[in-house]
Amino acid sequence: MGAMTLRNKKIVLAVLLILQLVELVALAESLVPLGLVVPLLSLALLAWLFAERHHKSLPATVDRLEPVVVMVPEADEPSKSQSDSPVQKPEIDLSLLMEQQVSIHLAGQLSRLVSDDTEKAVMTLSNSIFGLLQTSKKVSLNIEESLKTLTGGEAGLDSMVQHLDTHWQAFNNLGQNFDTLRQALEKDIHVLSVTVGAINEFSDRISDLADQTNVLAINASIEAARVGLPGRGFAVIANQVQLLAKNSKTIAETMAETVRNVVSTVELSFQRQTERIRTSEKLIARSEHDLRDWSQKVEPQVQRVELLVNQSRSMAELVTQELNSVTVSLQFQDRVRQMLEHLEVLTRSAGDDLANLTEVPLSGVSENVRMRAVERASKLFTVEQEWSLVGGRRSNENNGPRVELF
Amino acid sequence: MGKKILCIDDSSTIRMLVKKTLLPLDYEVLEAENGKQGLEMAINNPVDLLLVDVNMPVMNGFECVAAVKALPQYAKVPMVFLTTESSQEKKDQGRQLGVSGWIIKPFEPDGLVKILRMLLP
Ligand SMILES: [Mg+2]
């Protein structure tokens, strides 16, 4: 092939740029795959086919890529006159070039399709992910709130444990008070029985004294009778003394009897009080035991609730961390979309250049040539949406249910 | 009341991600899709901080920041670049413009929030 015209060089350059961009997109895609690799490969192949057919000396051009980038804008005007030169034109197979025009147009459309799909996917994904994050935060807050209500406040588990402890302490004190009371009562009963013993002893001695006085009075009246008339006065006194002794004994015995009655009544009453105190002490001891039991049972529950609150909080933090990496992935996707947009612009300008070269606009390409390009492209197609670009040979719409059992 | 952030980026995805990150934290986010639009918005709506992309059509981030910084009401307003650019040369260029920070894309929401909280206590 003879020396390339500047216009041809410009097209080769455009194709090279497209190829490099495709490579870059594929690389970015491999970092964050979202199922876009296949269409991108199709795109790369289309571009490659175009380049391969057009210039077999492509690798040699790669080394000169940078100088060309600088040179092209300056040489834009003169290139027109060169491409118009009658020496170059006959070498070009025009129908092949027009086929490439269609191919490159398809490649651009494919880029647009992918970048639109990527943008939509990123938007939908972001909405869902951030929605999920909000929900997760709300759920975690609700859990925390509920558990706080359960543990905190007037009727919460925390104050319940405190109340139980206070009550248990009060019952413990009450038990000790009753114990002191019972001991005091028992001491009183002892003092009473000692006193009653002393009183009994006194009345016994009074009774003995009365008996001895009575014997003395009897003897005195006998002696008075023996003396006769002069002892009569003395006999009267002896009778009086005997009467006094009898009375004393009766009083002593009545007193002893009364004391015995009173003491037995008081003792019975003391015994009943002691019995009641013992029963109360037993009840208090049982309540105290129950309270302590409850308090011990509630405490681990409170600790478990605290654990749950912490767990729920750390789960929410985990979701936030996950969101960080998802957000980063979404930005990688956005990079892919931007590069695809640039790819579309480049293919469009390459298409325009081709149209200038062939001097036939895309709409003027014959149906025959168009069909050849479409056929070649659709051999690569693997995704339903790709066919929609070339006239929708296959359609996904209204084809019945998406999942079907036969 | 929530602080006002102006996010200037040509990528609608980036603007949306910034918005979604900051809205739940009670920040108000205004959006502009290039430097020129950002400059006009900054003039018409006083904001507390600018988050600016570098590579944008119409007017790039450097030109935009220089223009906003020249406005007397924005002399002390913090500005941060949020960009894919990571070279020291570009960073130095940003520093010379007097911006407060430089975040390289892709950004992590936590990192962005941390910087904003530091600059807008
Ligand atoms: Mg940008």
Short mmCIF file of C-alpha atoms and ligand atoms in Angstrom, two decimals:
data_model
loop_
_atom_site.label_atom_id
_atom_site.label_comp_id
_atom_site.label_asym_id
_atom_site.label_seq_id
_atom_site.Cartn_x
_atom_site.Cartn_y
_atom_site.Cartn_z
CA MET A 1 0.00 0.00 0.00
CA GLY A 2 1.31 3.42 -0.83
CA ALA A 3 1.87 6.30 1.56
CA MET A 4 -1.16 7.07 3.67
CA THR A 5 -2.93 10.36 3.24
CA LEU A 6 -3.29 12.54 6.32
CA ARG A 7 -7.02 11.91 6.34
CA ASN A 8 -6.42 8.18 6.40
CA LYS A 9 -3.92 8.63 9.20
CA LYS A 10 -6.53 10.53 11.12
CA ILE A 11 -8.98 7.67 10.78
CA VAL A 12 -6.34 5.13 11.84
CA LEU A 13 -5.57 7.34 14.81
CA ALA A 14 -9.24 7.51 15.73
CA VAL A 15 -9.54 3.74 15.54
CA LEU A 16 -6.43 3.33 17.69
CA LEU A 17 -7.84 5.68 20.27
CA ILE A 18 -11.12 3.78 20.24
CA LEU A 19 -9.24 0.49 20.69
CA GLN A 20 -7.28 1.90 23.61
CA LEU A 21 -10.44 3.22 25.20
CA VAL A 22 -12.16 -0.15 24.74
CA GLU A 23 -9.19 -1.81 26.43
CA LEU A 24 -9.41 0.67 29.29
CA VAL A 25 -13.16 0.16 29.70
CA ALA A 26 -12.65 -3.60 29.68
CA LEU A 27 -9.98 -3.20 32.37
CA ALA A 28 -12.17 -0.99 34.52
CA GLU A 29 -15.02 -3.41 33.97
CA SER A 30 -12.89 -6.32 35.18
CA LEU A 31 -12.44 -4.44 38.45
CA VAL A 32 -16.17 -4.15 38.98
CA PRO A 33 -17.98 -6.55 36.68
CA LEU A 34 -21.64 -5.84 36.05
CA GLY A 35 -22.20 -8.07 33.03
CA LEU A 36 -21.06 -5.50 30.50
CA VAL A 37 -18.02 -7.43 29.31
CA VAL A 38 -19.76 -9.18 26.41
CA PRO A 39 -21.08 -6.09 24.68
CA LEU A 40 -17.75 -4.42 25.19
CA LEU A 41 -15.94 -7.31 23.56
CA SER A 42 -18.34 -7.08 20.64
CA LEU A 43 -17.51 -3.42 20.43
CA ALA A 44 -13.78 -4.13 20.52
CA LEU A 45 -14.12 -6.73 17.79
CA LEU A 46 -16.10 -4.40 15.57
CA ALA A 47 -13.46 -1.76 15.94
CA TRP A 48 -10.70 -4.29 15.38
CA LEU A 49 -12.36 -5.63 12.22
CA PHE A 50 -12.60 -2.12 10.96
CA ALA A 51 -8.97 -1.41 11.68
CA GLU A 52 -7.73 -4.75 10.34
CA ARG A 53 -9.48 -4.40 7.02
CA HIS A 54 -8.52 -0.84 6.63
CA HIS A 55 -4.81 -0.89 7.44
CA LYS A 56 -2.64 -3.95 7.56
CA SER A 57 0.31 -1.83 8.71
CA LEU A 58 -1.47 -0.89 11.93
CA PRO A 59 1.20 -1.93 14.51
CA ALA A 60 3.80 0.27 12.82
CA THR A 61 1.48 3.23 13.34
CA VAL A 62 1.19 2.66 17.08
CA ASP A 63 4.72 3.90 17.69
CA ARG A 64 3.93 7.12 15.88
CA LEU A 65 0.68 7.65 17.69
CA GLU A 66 1.76 10.62 19.79
CA PRO A 67 3.37 12.66 17.02
CA VAL A 68 0.24 12.09 14.96
CA VAL A 69 -1.95 13.38 17.77
CA VAL A 70 0.02 16.59 17.72
CA MET A 71 0.22 16.78 13.99
CA VAL A 72 -3.36 16.14 12.98
CA PRO A 73 -5.07 19.37 14.05
CA GLU A 74 -2.42 21.51 12.37
CA ALA A 75 -2.53 19.44 9.21
CA ASP A 76 -6.32 19.40 9.04
CA GLU A 77 -6.63 21.86 6.19
CA PRO A 78 -3.94 20.62 3.86
CA SER A 79 -5.18 17.06 4.35
CA LYS A 80 -8.30 17.88 2.39
CA SER A 81 -6.36 18.73 -0.72
CA GLN A 82 -4.24 15.61 -0.34
CA SER A 83 -7.18 13.25 0.09
CA ASP A 84 -8.74 14.80 -2.93
CA SER A 85 -5.69 13.90 -5.01
CA PRO A 86 -6.61 11.54 -7.85
CA VAL A 87 -3.63 9.20 -7.05
CA GLN A 88 -5.09 8.01 -3.70
CA LYS A 89 -8.74 7.53 -4.47
CA PRO A 90 -8.72 4.50 -6.78
CA GLU A 91 -6.85 2.43 -4.12
CA ILE A 92 -9.83 2.53 -1.75
CA ASP A 93 -12.63 -0.01 -2.00
CA LEU A 94 -15.53 2.36 -1.43
CA SER A 95 -18.15 -0.28 -0.64
CA LEU A 96 -15.85 -1.71 2.01
CA LEU A 97 -15.37 1.72 3.50
CA MET A 98 -19.13 2.28 3.56
CA GLU A 99 -19.53 -1.05 5.29
CA GLN A 100 -17.09 0.21 7.91
CA GLN A 101 -19.12 3.41 8.12
CA VAL A 102 -22.13 1.32 9.16
CA SER A 103 -20.02 -0.82 11.48
CA ILE A 104 -18.54 2.16 13.24
CA HIS A 105 -22.00 3.67 13.56
CA LEU A 106 -23.20 0.43 15.14
CA ALA A 107 -20.22 0.48 17.50
CA GLY A 108 -21.19 3.99 18.58
CA GLN A 109 -24.76 2.95 19.15
CA LEU A 110 -23.57 -0.02 21.16
CA SER A 111 -21.47 2.30 23.34
CA ARG A 112 -24.49 4.53 23.90
CA LEU A 113 -26.62 1.50 24.76
CA VAL A 114 -24.09 0.26 27.29
CA SER A 115 -23.47 3.67 28.83
CA ASP A 116 -27.22 4.31 29.15
CA ASP A 117 -27.74 0.89 30.72
CA THR A 118 -24.81 1.48 33.08
CA GLU A 119 -26.17 4.85 34.15
CA LYS A 120 -29.61 3.39 34.78
CA ALA A 121 -28.14 0.44 36.68
CA VAL A 122 -25.96 2.73 38.82
CA MET A 123 -28.92 5.00 39.63
CA THR A 124 -31.21 2.11 40.50
CA LEU A 125 -28.51 0.38 42.52
CA SER A 126 -27.66 3.56 44.43
CA ASN A 127 -31.29 4.19 45.26
CA SER A 128 -31.73 0.63 46.51
CA ILE A 129 -28.49 0.56 48.46
CA PHE A 130 -29.01 3.92 50.14
CA GLY A 131 -32.63 2.96 50.79
CA LEU A 132 -31.41 -0.23 52.43
CA LEU A 133 -28.95 1.73 54.51
CA GLN A 134 -31.67 4.06 55.75
CA THR A 135 -33.90 1.11 56.60
CA SER A 136 -31.09 -0.67 58.37
CA LYS A 137 -30.29 2.46 60.38
CA LYS A 138 -33.96 2.85 61.30
CA VAL A 139 -34.27 -0.79 62.34
CA SER A 140 -31.14 -0.58 64.44
CA LEU A 141 -32.35 2.65 66.09
CA ASN A 142 -35.74 1.08 66.79
CA ILE A 143 -34.12 -1.95 68.37
CA GLU A 144 -31.91 0.27 70.48
CA GLU A 145 -34.85 2.44 71.51
CA SER A 146 -37.04 -0.55 72.39
CA LEU A 147 -34.32 -2.16 74.42
CA LYS A 148 -33.57 1.12 76.18
CA THR A 149 -37.26 1.43 77.08
CA LEU A 150 -37.18 -2.13 78.35
CA THR A 151 -34.17 -1.52 80.58
CA GLY A 152 -34.38 2.19 81.44
CA GLY A 153 -37.06 4.42 82.96
CA GLU A 154 -39.42 4.01 85.94
CA ALA A 155 -40.74 0.60 84.91
CA GLY A 156 -37.53 -0.60 83.26
CA LEU A 157 -35.54 -3.67 84.15
CA ASP A 158 -32.73 -1.59 85.67
CA SER A 159 -34.96 0.15 88.19
CA MET A 160 -36.79 -3.14 88.81
CA VAL A 161 -33.52 -4.72 89.90
CA GLN A 162 -32.84 -1.72 92.13
CA HIS A 163 -36.34 -1.93 93.65
CA LEU A 164 -35.93 -5.61 94.29
CA ASP A 165 -32.60 -4.97 96.00
CA THR A 166 -34.10 -2.20 98.16
CA HIS A 167 -37.07 -4.37 99.13
CA TRP A 168 -34.85 -7.30 99.85
CA GLN A 169 -32.76 -5.06 102.12
CA ALA A 170 -35.94 -3.80 103.90
CA PHE A 171 -37.18 -7.33 104.46
CA ASN A 172 -33.80 -8.32 105.79
CA ASN A 173 -33.97 -5.44 108.33
CA LEU A 174 -37.54 -6.36 109.25
CA GLY A 175 -36.48 -9.95 109.92
CA GLN A 176 -33.70 -8.74 112.20
CA ASN A 177 -36.15 -6.45 114.08
CA PHE A 178 -38.56 -9.33 114.67
CA ASP A 179 -35.70 -11.47 115.91
CA THR A 180 -34.72 -8.79 118.46
CA LEU A 181 -38.39 -8.46 119.51
CA ARG A 182 -38.74 -12.21 120.06
CA GLN A 183 -35.55 -12.29 122.10
CA ALA A 184 -36.79 -9.39 124.29
CA LEU A 185 -40.12 -11.14 124.82
CA GLU A 186 -38.43 -14.37 125.83
CA LYS A 187 -36.25 -12.43 128.31
CA ASP A 188 -39.42 -10.79 129.78
CA ILE A 189 -41.07 -14.19 130.17
CA HIS A 190 -38.01 -15.38 132.05
CA VAL A 191 -38.02 -12.33 134.37
CA LEU A 192 -41.76 -12.85 134.98
CA SER A 193 -41.36 -16.53 135.92
CA VAL A 194 -38.49 -15.68 138.32
CA THR A 195 -40.69 -12.96 139.96
CA VAL A 196 -43.65 -15.34 140.23
CA GLY A 197 -41.36 -17.93 141.87
CA ALA A 198 -40.32 -15.32 144.46
CA ILE A 199 -43.98 -14.32 145.14
CA ASN A 200 -44.93 -18.00 145.60
CA GLU A 201 -42.12 -18.41 148.04
CA PHE A 202 -43.26 -15.33 150.01
CA SER A 203 -46.88 -16.55 150.20
CA ASP A 204 -45.70 -20.01 151.28
CA ARG A 205 -43.71 -18.42 154.10
CA ILE A 206 -46.68 -16.21 155.09
CA SER A 207 -48.80 -19.37 155.14
CA ASP A 208 -46.22 -21.13 157.34
CA LEU A 209 -46.09 -18.11 159.68
CA ALA A 210 -49.89 -18.15 159.93
CA ASP A 211 -49.83 -21.86 160.77
CA GLN A 212 -47.22 -21.29 163.52
CA THR A 213 -49.21 -18.28 164.90
CA ASN A 214 -52.34 -20.46 164.91
CA VAL A 215 -50.53 -23.17 166.96
CA LEU A 216 -49.28 -20.47 169.34
CA ALA A 217 -52.81 -19.05 169.73
CA ILE A 218 -54.26 -22.50 170.42
CA ASN A 219 -51.57 -23.13 173.08
CA ALA A 220 -52.20 -19.70 174.62
CA SER A 221 -55.96 -20.31 174.90
CA ILE A 222 -55.30 -23.74 176.53
CA GLU A 223 -52.97 -22.03 179.03
CA ALA A 224 -55.57 -19.31 179.66
CA ALA A 225 -58.29 -21.92 180.39
CA ARG A 226 -56.00 -23.62 182.85
CA VAL A 227 -55.41 -20.36 184.81
CA GLY A 228 -59.22 -19.95 185.08
CA LEU A 229 -60.98 -16.71 185.52
CA PRO A 230 -57.93 -14.47 185.68
CA GLY A 231 -56.79 -15.89 182.26
CA ARG A 232 -60.12 -15.16 180.56
CA GLY A 233 -58.93 -11.85 179.09
CA PHE A 234 -55.85 -13.53 177.73
CA ALA A 235 -58.06 -16.27 176.18
CA VAL A 236 -59.95 -13.57 174.26
CA ILE A 237 -56.68 -12.22 172.84
CA ALA A 238 -55.57 -15.80 171.97
CA ASN A 239 -58.82 -16.31 170.03
CA GLN A 240 -58.27 -13.05 168.18
CA VAL A 241 -54.70 -14.06 167.29
CA GLN A 242 -55.99 -17.46 166.03
CA LEU A 243 -58.54 -15.65 163.86
CA LEU A 244 -55.82 -13.33 162.52
CA ALA A 245 -53.62 -16.33 161.65
CA LYS A 246 -56.49 -17.98 159.75
CA ASN A 247 -57.23 -14.78 157.89
CA SER A 248 -53.54 -14.30 157.05
CA LYS A 249 -53.31 -17.82 155.65
CA THR A 250 -56.49 -17.32 153.57
CA ILE A 251 -55.13 -14.02 152.19
CA ALA A 252 -51.73 -15.61 151.41
CA GLU A 253 -53.37 -18.55 149.64
CA THR A 254 -55.76 -16.25 147.68
CA MET A 255 -52.82 -14.05 146.71
CA ALA A 256 -50.80 -17.09 145.54
CA GLU A 257 -53.82 -18.36 143.61
CA THR A 258 -54.39 -14.93 141.95
CA VAL A 259 -50.71 -14.63 140.99
CA ARG A 260 -50.78 -18.16 139.53
CA ASN A 261 -53.88 -17.27 137.45
CA VAL A 262 -52.39 -14.00 136.21
CA VAL A 263 -49.05 -15.64 135.43
CA SER A 264 -50.60 -18.49 133.46
CA THR A 265 -52.67 -16.00 131.44
CA VAL A 266 -49.63 -13.79 130.76
CA GLU A 267 -47.48 -16.82 129.93
CA LEU A 268 -50.07 -18.08 127.46
CA SER A 269 -50.25 -14.65 125.86
CA PHE A 270 -46.41 -14.46 125.67
CA GLN A 271 -46.30 -17.89 124.06
CA ARG A 272 -48.87 -16.83 121.45
CA GLN A 273 -46.92 -13.63 120.69
CA THR A 274 -43.70 -15.60 120.35
CA GLU A 275 -45.46 -18.05 118.06
CA ARG A 276 -46.77 -15.20 115.89
CA ILE A 277 -43.37 -13.58 115.75
CA ARG A 278 -41.81 -16.89 114.67
CA THR A 279 -44.42 -17.26 111.87
CA SER A 280 -43.78 -13.67 110.75
CA GLU A 281 -40.04 -14.30 110.79
CA LYS A 282 -40.50 -17.34 108.57
CA LEU A 283 -42.68 -15.33 106.11
CA ILE A 284 -40.16 -12.52 106.01
CA ALA A 285 -37.33 -14.95 105.43
CA ARG A 286 -39.22 -16.55 102.52
CA SER A 287 -40.04 -13.16 100.94
CA GLU A 288 -36.46 -12.06 101.37
CA HIS A 289 -35.28 -15.23 99.67
CA ASP A 290 -37.78 -14.76 96.80
CA LEU A 291 -36.75 -11.14 96.29
CA ARG A 292 -33.10 -12.05 96.17
CA ASP A 293 -33.93 -14.85 93.75
CA TRP A 294 -35.83 -12.50 91.42
CA SER A 295 -33.14 -9.90 91.57
CA GLN A 296 -30.56 -12.51 90.60
CA LYS A 297 -32.75 -13.74 87.77
CA VAL A 298 -33.42 -10.26 86.34
CA GLU A 299 -29.81 -9.13 86.38
CA PRO A 300 -28.57 -11.43 83.56
CA GLN A 301 -31.58 -10.32 81.49
CA VAL A 302 -30.47 -6.72 81.83
CA GLN A 303 -26.96 -7.71 80.77
CA ARG A 304 -28.35 -9.60 77.76
CA VAL A 305 -30.35 -6.55 76.71
CA GLU A 306 -27.20 -4.41 76.89
CA LEU A 307 -25.41 -6.98 74.74
CA LEU A 308 -28.22 -6.86 72.18
CA VAL A 309 -28.06 -3.07 72.00
CA ASN A 310 -24.31 -3.26 71.34
CA GLN A 311 -24.78 -5.97 68.72
CA SER A 312 -27.46 -4.00 66.90
CA ARG A 313 -25.23 -0.93 66.93
CA SER A 314 -22.23 -2.77 65.50
CA MET A 315 -24.44 -4.34 62.82
CA ALA A 316 -25.53 -0.88 61.68
CA GLU A 317 -21.86 0.14 61.58
CA LEU A 318 -21.10 -2.90 59.43
CA VAL A 319 -23.81 -1.91 56.96
CA THR A 320 -22.30 1.60 56.77
CA GLN A 321 -18.88 0.10 56.05
CA GLU A 322 -20.37 -2.07 53.31
CA LEU A 323 -21.96 1.04 51.87
CA ASN A 324 -18.50 2.59 51.60
CA SER A 325 -17.30 -0.17 49.30
CA VAL A 326 -20.55 -0.18 47.32
CA THR A 327 -20.25 3.57 46.77
CA VAL A 328 -16.70 3.08 45.54
CA SER A 329 -17.89 0.34 43.14
CA LEU A 330 -20.61 2.60 41.84
CA GLN A 331 -17.99 5.22 41.03
CA PHE A 332 -15.99 2.64 39.08
CA GLN A 333 -19.16 1.93 37.15
CA ASP A 334 -19.52 5.63 36.54
CA ARG A 335 -15.98 5.72 35.14
CA VAL A 336 -16.94 2.97 32.72
CA ARG A 337 -19.97 4.96 31.66
CA GLN A 338 -17.92 8.11 31.10
CA MET A 339 -15.38 6.22 29.00
CA LEU A 340 -18.17 4.68 26.95
CA GLU A 341 -19.58 8.13 26.34
CA HIS A 342 -16.20 9.23 25.08
CA LEU A 343 -16.02 6.10 22.95
CA GLU A 344 -19.32 7.03 21.38
CA VAL A 345 -18.07 10.52 20.54
CA LEU A 346 -14.90 9.09 19.03
CA THR A 347 -16.75 6.54 16.92
CA ARG A 348 -19.10 9.24 15.73
CA SER A 349 -16.23 11.44 14.62
CA ALA A 350 -14.50 8.44 13.00
CA GLY A 351 -17.81 7.76 11.22
CA ASP A 352 -17.96 11.36 10.05
CA ASP A 353 -14.39 11.09 8.73
CA LEU A 354 -15.31 7.93 6.87
CA ALA A 355 -18.34 9.68 5.43
CA ASN A 356 -16.05 12.49 4.23
CA LEU A 357 -13.74 9.93 2.70
CA THR A 358 -16.46 8.05 0.88
CA GLU A 359 -18.40 11.25 0.24
CA VAL A 360 -21.56 9.25 1.11
CA PRO A 361 -23.51 10.05 4.27
CA LEU A 362 -24.61 7.13 6.45
CA SER A 363 -28.17 7.46 5.20
CA GLY A 364 -26.90 7.15 1.63
CA VAL A 365 -25.21 3.76 2.12
CA SER A 366 -26.93 1.14 -0.01
CA GLU A 367 -29.16 -1.44 1.69
CA ASN A 368 -26.92 -4.18 0.37
CA VAL A 369 -23.80 -2.78 2.03
CA ARG A 370 -25.73 -1.98 5.20
CA MET A 371 -26.98 -5.54 5.41
CA ARG A 372 -23.42 -6.88 5.03
CA ALA A 373 -22.28 -4.80 7.99
CA VAL A 374 -25.33 -5.72 10.05
CA GLU A 375 -24.83 -9.40 9.31
CA ARG A 376 -21.19 -9.29 10.34
CA ALA A 377 -22.00 -7.41 13.53
CA SER A 378 -24.94 -9.59 14.51
CA LYS A 379 -22.73 -12.70 14.31
CA LEU A 380 -21.11 -11.31 17.46
CA PHE A 381 -24.32 -10.47 19.25
CA THR A 382 -25.10 -12.45 22.38
CA VAL A 383 -27.32 -10.04 24.24
CA GLU A 384 -30.99 -9.49 23.33
CA GLN A 385 -30.69 -5.70 23.40
CA GLU A 386 -27.94 -5.73 20.76
CA TRP A 387 -30.36 -6.90 18.08
CA SER A 388 -32.61 -3.95 18.75
CA LEU A 389 -29.79 -1.78 17.31
CA VAL A 390 -29.99 -3.49 13.92
CA GLY A 391 -33.75 -3.63 13.55
CA GLY A 392 -34.80 -5.82 16.47
CA ARG A 393 -34.49 -9.31 15.03
CA ARG A 394 -35.22 -10.67 18.47
CA SER A 395 -37.37 -8.93 20.98
CA ASN A 396 -37.72 -9.49 24.67
CA GLU A 397 -40.96 -7.61 25.05
CA ASN A 398 -44.33 -9.26 25.68
CA ASN A 399 -42.98 -12.73 25.21
CA GLY A 400 -44.99 -14.18 28.07
CA PRO A 401 -43.84 -14.83 31.63
CA ARG A 402 -40.16 -14.37 32.48
CA VAL A 403 -40.09 -17.64 34.38
CA GLU A 404 -41.97 -20.65 33.08
CA LEU A 405 -42.15 -24.32 34.04
CA PHE A 406 -42.81 -26.79 31.25
CA MET B 1 -30.01 24.15 60.55
CA GLY B 2 -28.14 22.01 58.00
CA LYS B 3 -25.03 23.41 56.32
CA LYS B 4 -25.23 24.09 52.59
CA ILE B 5 -22.82 22.22 50.29
CA LEU B 6 -22.46 23.01 46.60
CA CYS B 7 -21.38 19.95 44.61
CA ILE B 8 -19.98 20.85 41.19
CA ASP B 9 -19.38 17.77 39.01
CA ASP B 10 -20.26 16.86 35.44
CA SER B 11 -21.12 13.30 36.48
CA SER B 12 -24.71 13.01 37.65
CA THR B 13 -23.77 9.76 39.38
CA ILE B 14 -21.14 11.46 41.52
CA ARG B 15 -23.55 14.28 42.38
CA MET B 16 -26.19 11.75 43.38
CA LEU B 17 -23.74 9.72 45.50
CA VAL B 18 -22.59 12.89 47.29
CA LYS B 19 -26.21 13.89 47.86
CA LYS B 20 -27.24 10.47 49.12
CA THR B 21 -24.25 10.43 51.47
CA LEU B 22 -24.86 13.88 52.93
CA LEU B 23 -28.66 14.26 53.04
CA PRO B 24 -29.24 11.86 55.96
CA LEU B 25 -26.60 13.81 57.94
CA ASP B 26 -28.63 17.00 57.70
CA TYR B 27 -26.50 18.68 55.03
CA GLU B 28 -28.26 20.53 52.25
CA VAL B 29 -26.73 19.71 48.86
CA LEU B 30 -26.94 21.99 45.80
CA GLU B 31 -25.80 20.66 42.44
CA ALA B 32 -24.10 22.14 39.39
CA GLU B 33 -22.87 20.21 36.35
CA ASN B 34 -19.94 22.42 35.32
CA GLY B 35 -17.74 25.23 36.64
CA LYS B 36 -19.77 28.00 35.04
CA GLN B 37 -23.06 26.79 36.42
CA GLY B 38 -21.34 26.29 39.81
CA LEU B 39 -20.05 29.86 39.82
CA GLU B 40 -23.51 31.23 39.05
CA MET B 41 -25.09 29.10 41.76
CA ALA B 42 -22.47 30.17 44.31
CA ILE B 43 -23.24 33.82 43.53
CA ASN B 44 -27.01 33.36 43.81
CA ASN B 45 -27.08 30.93 46.78
CA PRO B 46 -24.63 31.51 49.63
CA VAL B 47 -23.20 28.11 50.58
CA ASP B 48 -20.96 26.91 53.43
CA LEU B 49 -18.63 24.67 51.42
CA LEU B 50 -17.83 23.82 47.79
CA LEU B 51 -17.04 20.33 46.56
CA VAL B 52 -15.54 20.70 43.09
CA ASP B 53 -14.53 18.26 40.34
CA VAL B 54 -11.43 19.19 38.28
CA ASN B 55 -12.23 17.86 34.81
CA MET B 56 -15.48 19.35 33.58
CA PRO B 57 -16.73 20.75 30.29
CA VAL B 58 -17.42 24.49 29.77
CA MET B 59 -15.39 25.61 32.80
CA ASN B 60 -13.01 23.31 34.70
CA GLY B 61 -12.69 23.05 38.47
CA PHE B 62 -9.52 25.17 38.75
CA GLU B 63 -11.07 28.06 36.82
CA CYS B 64 -14.27 27.74 38.81
CA VAL B 65 -12.51 27.77 42.21
CA ALA B 66 -10.34 30.75 41.19
CA ALA B 67 -13.46 32.68 40.15
CA VAL B 68 -15.43 31.83 43.33
CA LYS B 69 -12.41 32.57 45.57
CA ALA B 70 -12.22 36.03 44.00
CA LEU B 71 -15.71 36.83 45.33
CA PRO B 72 -15.33 38.64 48.68
CA GLN B 73 -18.15 36.63 50.31
CA TYR B 74 -16.28 33.39 49.50
CA ALA B 75 -12.83 34.43 50.71
CA LYS B 76 -13.12 32.25 53.82
CA VAL B 77 -15.49 29.56 52.58
CA PRO B 78 -13.78 26.14 52.49
CA MET B 79 -13.46 24.43 49.11
CA VAL B 80 -12.45 20.84 48.43
CA PHE B 81 -11.57 19.19 45.13
CA LEU B 82 -13.22 15.83 44.50
CA THR B 83 -11.48 14.41 41.45
CA THR B 84 -9.91 11.42 39.74
CA GLU B 85 -6.73 13.50 39.41
CA SER B 86 -4.03 12.26 41.78
CA SER B 87 -0.75 13.78 40.56
CA GLN B 88 1.29 15.98 42.87
CA GLU B 89 1.43 18.61 40.13
CA LYS B 90 -2.36 18.96 40.04
CA LYS B 91 -2.59 18.89 43.81
CA ASP B 92 -0.06 21.70 44.06
CA GLN B 93 -2.05 23.65 41.50
CA GLY B 94 -5.12 23.19 43.74
CA ARG B 95 -3.23 24.18 46.88
CA GLN B 96 -2.04 27.39 45.23
CA LEU B 97 -5.69 28.29 44.62
CA GLY B 98 -6.20 28.15 48.39
CA VAL B 99 -8.53 25.15 48.64
CA SER B 100 -8.78 23.28 51.95
CA GLY B 101 -8.54 19.72 50.66
CA TRP B 102 -8.24 17.18 47.89
CA ILE B 103 -10.25 13.96 47.72
CA ILE B 104 -9.37 11.41 45.04
CA LYS B 105 -12.24 9.53 43.40
CA PRO B 106 -13.61 7.02 44.01
CA PHE B 107 -14.46 8.52 47.40
CA GLU B 108 -15.67 6.62 50.46
CA PRO B 109 -18.71 8.20 52.13
CA ASP B 110 -17.03 7.93 55.56
CA GLY B 111 -13.94 9.78 54.34
CA LEU B 112 -16.00 12.52 52.73
CA VAL B 113 -18.12 13.00 55.85
CA LYS B 114 -15.03 13.08 58.08
CA ILE B 115 -13.48 15.89 56.00
CA LEU B 116 -16.71 17.89 55.89
CA ARG B 117 -17.12 17.58 59.67
CA MET B 118 -13.58 18.84 60.14
CA LEU B 119 -14.07 21.80 57.83
CA LEU B 120 -17.60 22.61 59.05
CA PRO B 121 -17.61 21.95 62.79
MG MG C 1 -15.49 15.14 35.72
#
